[in-house]
């Protein structure tokens, strides 16, 4: 049965979602500022407090933070992300190998690491897809 959503519920949901994402954004910005002024340990502590706040709000908020519309948006964004990453991986890896084989350009190790990161992204996606299918 679908729950009826009232205006106060929508406002509460929006308030908690703002707190959810705001906790991470504020923590990340504070982390950068504190590292820049020479407090790296405090910076990491603030960052982890922000992440803990995110998890706390996500798990224990009194309202449902996300609904089927959000799930649909996430699915479409994930698909677009994977499609872009696939194109970058295919073209980037092929181009890097071809240019190196022709002696035109030697790809820096950082670029190779990025391409392996893309491969890792697809490995994680495949593992998550298989796990999801098996536990469904």
mmCIF file of C-alpha atoms in Angstrom:
data_model
loop_
_atom_site.group_PDB
_atom_site.id
_atom_site.type_symbol
_atom_site.label_atom_id
_atom_site.label_comp_id
_atom_site.label_asym_id
_atom_site.label_seq_id
_atom_site.Cartn_x
_atom_site.Cartn_y
_atom_site.Cartn_z
ATOM 1 C CA UNK A 1 0.000 0.000 0.000
ATOM 2 C CA UNK A 2 1.329 3.441 -0.903
ATOM 3 C CA UNK A 3 1.669 5.892 1.944
ATOM 4 C CA UNK A 4 -0.086 9.218 1.519
ATOM 5 C CA UNK A 5 2.441 12.029 1.602
ATOM 6 C CA UNK A 6 1.317 15.297 3.143
ATOM 7 C CA UNK A 7 2.965 18.707 2.826
ATOM 8 C CA UNK A 8 4.461 18.597 6.357
ATOM 9 C CA UNK A 9 5.935 15.167 5.574
ATOM 10 C CA UNK A 10 7.479 16.504 2.395
ATOM 11 C CA UNK A 11 8.981 19.432 4.304
ATOM 12 C CA UNK A 12 10.337 17.098 7.006
ATOM 13 C CA UNK A 13 11.762 14.778 4.363
ATOM 14 C CA UNK A 14 13.438 17.718 2.643
ATOM 15 C CA UNK A 15 14.818 18.998 5.965
ATOM 16 C CA UNK A 16 16.348 15.613 6.779
ATOM 17 C CA UNK A 17 17.730 15.202 3.257
ATOM 18 C CA UNK A 18 19.334 18.648 3.536
ATOM 19 C CA UNK A 19 20.880 17.621 6.861
ATOM 20 C CA UNK A 20 21.987 14.315 5.338
ATOM 21 C CA UNK A 21 23.894 15.791 2.427
ATOM 22 C CA UNK A 22 24.840 18.974 4.258
ATOM 23 C CA UNK A 23 26.695 16.976 6.897
ATOM 24 C CA UNK A 24 29.004 15.512 4.261
ATOM 25 C CA UNK A 25 29.483 18.759 2.341
ATOM 26 C CA UNK A 26 30.296 20.749 5.489
ATOM 27 C CA UNK A 27 32.608 17.994 6.738
ATOM 28 C CA UNK A 28 34.461 17.832 3.404
ATOM 29 C CA UNK A 29 34.867 21.612 3.196
ATOM 30 C CA UNK A 30 36.004 21.801 6.833
ATOM 31 C CA UNK A 31 38.457 18.987 6.107
ATOM 32 C CA UNK A 32 40.028 20.912 3.232
ATOM 33 C CA UNK A 33 40.241 24.154 5.215
ATOM 34 C CA UNK A 34 41.693 22.486 8.313
ATOM 35 C CA UNK A 35 44.313 20.635 6.249
ATOM 36 C CA UNK A 36 45.231 23.894 4.502
ATOM 37 C CA UNK A 37 45.851 25.645 7.833
ATOM 38 C CA UNK A 38 47.922 22.783 9.216
ATOM 39 C CA UNK A 39 45.559 20.608 11.262
ATOM 40 C CA UNK A 40 45.474 17.317 9.335
ATOM 41 C CA UNK A 41 44.404 15.096 12.252
ATOM 42 C CA UNK A 42 41.608 17.454 13.312
ATOM 43 C CA UNK A 43 40.590 17.674 9.652
ATOM 44 C CA UNK A 44 40.159 13.903 9.428
ATOM 45 C CA UNK A 45 38.287 13.806 12.736
ATOM 46 C CA UNK A 46 35.848 16.463 11.507
ATOM 47 C CA UNK A 47 35.421 14.562 8.252
ATOM 48 C CA UNK A 48 34.612 11.320 10.068
ATOM 49 C CA UNK A 49 32.154 13.087 12.365
ATOM 50 C CA UNK A 50 30.391 14.383 9.250
ATOM 51 C CA UNK A 51 30.267 10.872 7.800
ATOM 52 C CA UNK A 52 28.932 9.513 11.088
ATOM 53 C CA UNK A 53 26.243 12.203 11.041
ATOM 54 C CA UNK A 54 25.356 11.169 7.485
ATOM 55 C CA UNK A 55 24.954 7.522 8.484
ATOM 56 C CA UNK A 56 23.017 8.463 11.632
ATOM 57 C CA UNK A 57 20.575 10.653 9.745
ATOM 58 C CA UNK A 58 20.238 8.097 6.955
ATOM 59 C CA UNK A 59 19.541 5.176 9.272
ATOM 60 C CA UNK A 60 17.577 6.837 12.089
ATOM 61 C CA UNK A 61 15.566 9.680 10.566
ATOM 62 C CA UNK A 62 11.860 9.508 11.464
ATOM 63 C CA UNK A 63 10.765 9.928 7.827
ATOM 64 C CA UNK A 64 11.496 7.985 4.656
ATOM 65 C CA UNK A 65 14.231 9.954 2.939
ATOM 66 C CA UNK A 66 13.968 8.425 -0.527
ATOM 67 C CA UNK A 67 11.093 7.010 -2.532
ATOM 68 C CA UNK A 68 10.595 5.254 -5.871
ATOM 69 C CA UNK A 69 11.168 8.490 -7.799
ATOM 70 C CA UNK A 70 14.581 8.809 -6.205
ATOM 71 C CA UNK A 71 15.349 5.171 -7.024
ATOM 72 C CA UNK A 72 14.425 5.796 -10.668
ATOM 73 C CA UNK A 73 16.652 8.889 -10.805
ATOM 74 C CA UNK A 74 19.533 6.950 -9.257
ATOM 75 C CA UNK A 75 19.079 4.107 -11.741
ATOM 76 C CA UNK A 76 19.121 6.508 -14.717
ATOM 77 C CA UNK A 77 22.139 8.409 -13.350
ATOM 78 C CA UNK A 78 23.992 5.140 -12.709
ATOM 79 C CA UNK A 79 23.306 3.977 -16.245
ATOM 80 C CA UNK A 80 24.565 7.249 -17.711
ATOM 81 C CA UNK A 81 27.676 7.120 -15.509
ATOM 82 C CA UNK A 82 28.496 3.573 -16.545
ATOM 83 C CA UNK A 83 27.970 4.413 -20.219
ATOM 84 C CA UNK A 84 30.334 7.384 -20.041
ATOM 85 C CA UNK A 85 32.895 5.365 -18.072
ATOM 86 C CA UNK A 86 32.679 2.549 -20.648
ATOM 87 C CA UNK A 87 33.341 4.920 -23.537
ATOM 88 C CA UNK A 88 36.255 6.538 -21.702
ATOM 89 C CA UNK A 89 37.717 3.126 -20.853
ATOM 90 C CA UNK A 90 37.383 1.681 -24.352
ATOM 91 C CA UNK A 91 38.682 4.745 -26.160
ATOM 92 C CA UNK A 92 41.286 5.633 -23.547
ATOM 93 C CA UNK A 93 42.782 2.160 -23.222
ATOM 94 C CA UNK A 94 42.787 1.543 -26.968
ATOM 95 C CA UNK A 95 44.238 4.963 -27.697
ATOM 96 C CA UNK A 96 46.908 4.571 -25.020
ATOM 97 C CA UNK A 97 47.985 1.171 -26.328
ATOM 98 C CA UNK A 98 47.981 2.322 -29.955
ATOM 99 C CA UNK A 99 49.962 5.485 -29.315
ATOM 100 C CA UNK A 100 52.507 3.575 -27.219
ATOM 101 C CA UNK A 101 52.843 0.811 -29.850
ATOM 102 C CA UNK A 102 53.456 3.398 -32.574
ATOM 103 C CA UNK A 103 56.014 5.204 -30.407
ATOM 104 C CA UNK A 104 54.073 8.446 -30.701
ATOM 105 C CA UNK A 105 53.280 8.998 -27.049
ATOM 106 C CA UNK A 106 54.027 7.130 -23.865
ATOM 107 C CA UNK A 107 51.081 7.350 -21.496
ATOM 108 C CA UNK A 108 52.015 8.534 -17.982
ATOM 109 C CA UNK A 109 51.607 5.948 -15.203
ATOM 110 C CA UNK A 110 48.853 8.057 -13.632
ATOM 111 C CA UNK A 111 46.690 7.672 -16.748
ATOM 112 C CA UNK A 112 47.232 3.923 -16.674
ATOM 113 C CA UNK A 113 46.164 3.941 -13.046
ATOM 114 C CA UNK A 114 43.005 5.849 -13.942
ATOM 115 C CA UNK A 115 42.196 3.310 -16.656
ATOM 116 C CA UNK A 116 42.684 0.469 -14.162
ATOM 117 C CA UNK A 117 40.359 2.380 -11.840
ATOM 118 C CA UNK A 118 37.718 2.296 -14.561
ATOM 119 C CA UNK A 119 38.252 -1.455 -14.923
ATOM 120 C CA UNK A 120 37.805 -1.735 -11.147
ATOM 121 C CA UNK A 121 34.548 0.204 -11.405
ATOM 122 C CA UNK A 122 33.160 -2.339 -13.851
ATOM 123 C CA UNK A 123 34.399 -5.267 -11.749
ATOM 124 C CA UNK A 124 32.604 -3.852 -8.701
ATOM 125 C CA UNK A 125 29.475 -3.242 -10.791
ATOM 126 C CA UNK A 126 29.514 -6.806 -12.129
ATOM 127 C CA UNK A 127 30.004 -8.223 -8.624
ATOM 128 C CA UNK A 128 27.169 -6.076 -7.256
ATOM 129 C CA UNK A 129 24.898 -7.097 -10.118
ATOM 130 C CA UNK A 130 25.619 -10.781 -9.626
ATOM 131 C CA UNK A 131 25.125 -10.488 -5.848
ATOM 132 C CA UNK A 132 21.856 -8.615 -6.313
ATOM 133 C CA UNK A 133 20.536 -11.186 -8.781
ATOM 134 C CA UNK A 134 21.486 -14.090 -6.528
ATOM 135 C CA UNK A 135 19.953 -12.599 -3.371
ATOM 136 C CA UNK A 136 16.754 -11.353 -4.981
#
